[in-house]
PDB file of C-alpha atoms in Angstrom:
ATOM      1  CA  UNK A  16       0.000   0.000   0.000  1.00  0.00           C
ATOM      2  CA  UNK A  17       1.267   3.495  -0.761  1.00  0.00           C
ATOM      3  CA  UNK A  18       1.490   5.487   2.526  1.00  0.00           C
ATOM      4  CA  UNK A  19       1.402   8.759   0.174  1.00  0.00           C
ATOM      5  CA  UNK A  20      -1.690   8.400  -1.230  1.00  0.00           C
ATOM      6  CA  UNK A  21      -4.605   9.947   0.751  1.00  0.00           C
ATOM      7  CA  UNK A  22      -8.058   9.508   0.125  1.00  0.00           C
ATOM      8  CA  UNK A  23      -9.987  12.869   0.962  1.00  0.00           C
ATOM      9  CA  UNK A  24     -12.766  14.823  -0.258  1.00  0.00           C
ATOM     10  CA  UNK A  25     -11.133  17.987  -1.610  1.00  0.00           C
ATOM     11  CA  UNK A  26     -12.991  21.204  -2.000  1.00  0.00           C
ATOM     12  CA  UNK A  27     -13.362  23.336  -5.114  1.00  0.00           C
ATOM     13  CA  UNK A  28     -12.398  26.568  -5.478  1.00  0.00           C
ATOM     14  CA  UNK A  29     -15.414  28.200  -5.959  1.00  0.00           C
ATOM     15  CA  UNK A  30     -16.252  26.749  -2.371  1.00  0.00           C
ATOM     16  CA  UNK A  31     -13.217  28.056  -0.639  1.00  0.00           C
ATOM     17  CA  UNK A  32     -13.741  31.595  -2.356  1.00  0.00           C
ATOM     18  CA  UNK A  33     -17.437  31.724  -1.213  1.00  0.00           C
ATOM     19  CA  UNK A  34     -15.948  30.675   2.498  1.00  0.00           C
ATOM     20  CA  UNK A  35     -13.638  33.073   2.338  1.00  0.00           C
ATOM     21  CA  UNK A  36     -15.895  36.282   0.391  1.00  0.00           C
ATOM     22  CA  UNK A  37     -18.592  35.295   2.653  1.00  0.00           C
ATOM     23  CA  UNK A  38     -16.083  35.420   6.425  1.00  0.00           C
ATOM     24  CA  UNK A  39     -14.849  38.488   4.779  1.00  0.00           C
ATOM     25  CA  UNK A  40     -18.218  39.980   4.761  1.00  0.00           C
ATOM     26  CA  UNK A  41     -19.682  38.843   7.876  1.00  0.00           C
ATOM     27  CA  UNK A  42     -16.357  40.191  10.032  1.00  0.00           C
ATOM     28  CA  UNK A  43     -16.834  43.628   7.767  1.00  0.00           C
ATOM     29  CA  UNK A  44     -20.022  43.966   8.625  1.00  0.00           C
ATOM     30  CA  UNK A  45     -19.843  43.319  12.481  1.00  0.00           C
ATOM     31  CA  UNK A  46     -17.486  45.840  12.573  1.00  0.00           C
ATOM     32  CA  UNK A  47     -19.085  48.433  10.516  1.00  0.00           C
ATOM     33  CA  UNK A  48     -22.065  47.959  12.885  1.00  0.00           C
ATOM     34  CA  UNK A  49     -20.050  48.443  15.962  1.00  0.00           C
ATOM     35  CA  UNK A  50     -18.462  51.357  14.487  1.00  0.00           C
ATOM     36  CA  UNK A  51     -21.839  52.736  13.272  1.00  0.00           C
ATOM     37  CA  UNK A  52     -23.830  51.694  16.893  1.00  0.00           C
ATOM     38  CA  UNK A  53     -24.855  54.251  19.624  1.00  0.00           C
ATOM     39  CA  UNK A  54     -22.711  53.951  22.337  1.00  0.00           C
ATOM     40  CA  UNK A  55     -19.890  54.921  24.589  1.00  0.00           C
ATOM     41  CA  UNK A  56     -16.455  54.617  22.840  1.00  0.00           C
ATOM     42  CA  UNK A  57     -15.726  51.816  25.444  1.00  0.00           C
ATOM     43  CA  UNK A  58     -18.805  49.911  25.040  1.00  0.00           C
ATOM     44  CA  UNK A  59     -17.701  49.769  21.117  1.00  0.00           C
ATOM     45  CA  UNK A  60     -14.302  48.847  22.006  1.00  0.00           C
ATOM     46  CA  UNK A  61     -15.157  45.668  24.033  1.00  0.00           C
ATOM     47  CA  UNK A  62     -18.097  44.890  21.363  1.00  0.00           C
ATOM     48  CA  UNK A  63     -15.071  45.612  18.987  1.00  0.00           C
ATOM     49  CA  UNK A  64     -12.003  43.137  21.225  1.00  0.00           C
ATOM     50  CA  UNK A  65     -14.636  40.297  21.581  1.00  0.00           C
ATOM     51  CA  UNK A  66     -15.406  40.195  17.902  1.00  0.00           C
ATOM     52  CA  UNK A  67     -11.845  40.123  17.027  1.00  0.00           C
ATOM     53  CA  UNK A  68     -11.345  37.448  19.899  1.00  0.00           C
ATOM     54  CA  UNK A  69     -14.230  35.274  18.459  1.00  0.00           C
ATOM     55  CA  UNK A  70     -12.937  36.010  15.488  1.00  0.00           C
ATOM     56  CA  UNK A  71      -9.196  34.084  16.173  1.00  0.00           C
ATOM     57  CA  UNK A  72     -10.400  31.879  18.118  1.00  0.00           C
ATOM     58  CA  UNK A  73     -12.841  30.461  15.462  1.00  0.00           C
ATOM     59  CA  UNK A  74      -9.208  29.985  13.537  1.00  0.00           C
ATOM     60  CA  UNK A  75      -7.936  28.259  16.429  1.00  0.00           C
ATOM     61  CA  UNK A  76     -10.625  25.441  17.092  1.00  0.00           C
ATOM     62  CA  UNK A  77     -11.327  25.171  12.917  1.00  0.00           C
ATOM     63  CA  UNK A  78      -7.362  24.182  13.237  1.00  0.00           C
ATOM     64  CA  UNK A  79      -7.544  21.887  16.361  1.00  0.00           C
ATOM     65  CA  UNK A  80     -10.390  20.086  14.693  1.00  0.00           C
ATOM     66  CA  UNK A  81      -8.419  19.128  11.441  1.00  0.00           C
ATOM     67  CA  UNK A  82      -5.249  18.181  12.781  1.00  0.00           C
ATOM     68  CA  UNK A  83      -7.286  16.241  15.117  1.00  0.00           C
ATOM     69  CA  UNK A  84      -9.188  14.442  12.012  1.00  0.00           C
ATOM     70  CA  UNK A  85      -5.930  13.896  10.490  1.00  0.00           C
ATOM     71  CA  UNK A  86      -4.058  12.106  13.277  1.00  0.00           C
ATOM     72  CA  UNK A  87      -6.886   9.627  13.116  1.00  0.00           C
ATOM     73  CA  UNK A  88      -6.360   8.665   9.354  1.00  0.00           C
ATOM     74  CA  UNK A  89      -5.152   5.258   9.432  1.00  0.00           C
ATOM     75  CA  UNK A  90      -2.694   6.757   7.075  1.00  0.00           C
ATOM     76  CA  UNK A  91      -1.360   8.971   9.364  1.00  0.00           C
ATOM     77  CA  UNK A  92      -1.378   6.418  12.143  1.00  0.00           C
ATOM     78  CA  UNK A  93       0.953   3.924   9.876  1.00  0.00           C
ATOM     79  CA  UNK A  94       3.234   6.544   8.900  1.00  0.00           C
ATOM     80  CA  UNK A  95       3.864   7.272  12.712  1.00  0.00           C
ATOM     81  CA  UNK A  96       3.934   3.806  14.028  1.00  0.00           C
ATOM     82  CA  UNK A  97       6.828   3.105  11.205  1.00  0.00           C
ATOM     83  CA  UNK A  98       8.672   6.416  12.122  1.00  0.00           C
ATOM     84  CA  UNK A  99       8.429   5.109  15.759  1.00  0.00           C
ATOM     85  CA  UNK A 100       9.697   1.868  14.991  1.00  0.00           C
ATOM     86  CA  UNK A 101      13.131   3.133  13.201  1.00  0.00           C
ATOM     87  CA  UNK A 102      13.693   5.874  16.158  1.00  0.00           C
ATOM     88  CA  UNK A 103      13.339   3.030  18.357  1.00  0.00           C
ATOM     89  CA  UNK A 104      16.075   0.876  16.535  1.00  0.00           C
ATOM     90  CA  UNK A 105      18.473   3.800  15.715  1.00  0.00           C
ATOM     91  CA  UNK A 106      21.938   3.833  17.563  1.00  0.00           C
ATOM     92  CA  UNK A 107      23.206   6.819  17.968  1.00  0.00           C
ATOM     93  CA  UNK A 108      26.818   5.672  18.695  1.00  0.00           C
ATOM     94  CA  UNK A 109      26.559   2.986  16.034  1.00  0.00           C
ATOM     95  CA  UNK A 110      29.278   3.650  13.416  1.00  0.00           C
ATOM     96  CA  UNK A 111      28.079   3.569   9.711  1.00  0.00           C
TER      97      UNK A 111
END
């Protein structure tokens, strides 16, 4: 079996554009609203920090979830168990 083949669903382009148009637009407009709202200057700026906080942490888990999905590929899981296996029979001191 070839370890460097991976079977998984790949997304078009047009889908990652409309993903990415369509964050761009909702974090424009949240801000533009918060911006626009009427309200004390620090009400604005903690409507304004916990958007931008949502906002990276959103990043965060949507990373934490895929590298979670890819260490439990079976794939992944082979290519680890054989890297453990020859770290676990290298000698350091051996001479080559």
């Amino acid at each position: 079996m070839n370890s460097t083949l991976a079977s998984t669903a790949k997304n078009t382009t047009a889908f990652a554009a409309q993903a990415a148009i369509s964050f761009g637009a909702a974090l424009f407009a949240m801000l533009v609203a918060i911006y626009f709202m009427e309200a004390d200057p620090w009400i604005k700026g903690f409507l304004a920090l916990g958007t931008l906080y949502l906002t990276t942490s959103t990043f965060t888990l949507a990373k934490v979830v895929r590298d979670m999905q890819e260490d439990s590929t079976v794939v992944h899981r082979l290519d680890q168990a054989r890297l453990d296996k020859m770290l676990a029979q290298h000698d350091p001191y051996k001479s080559a």
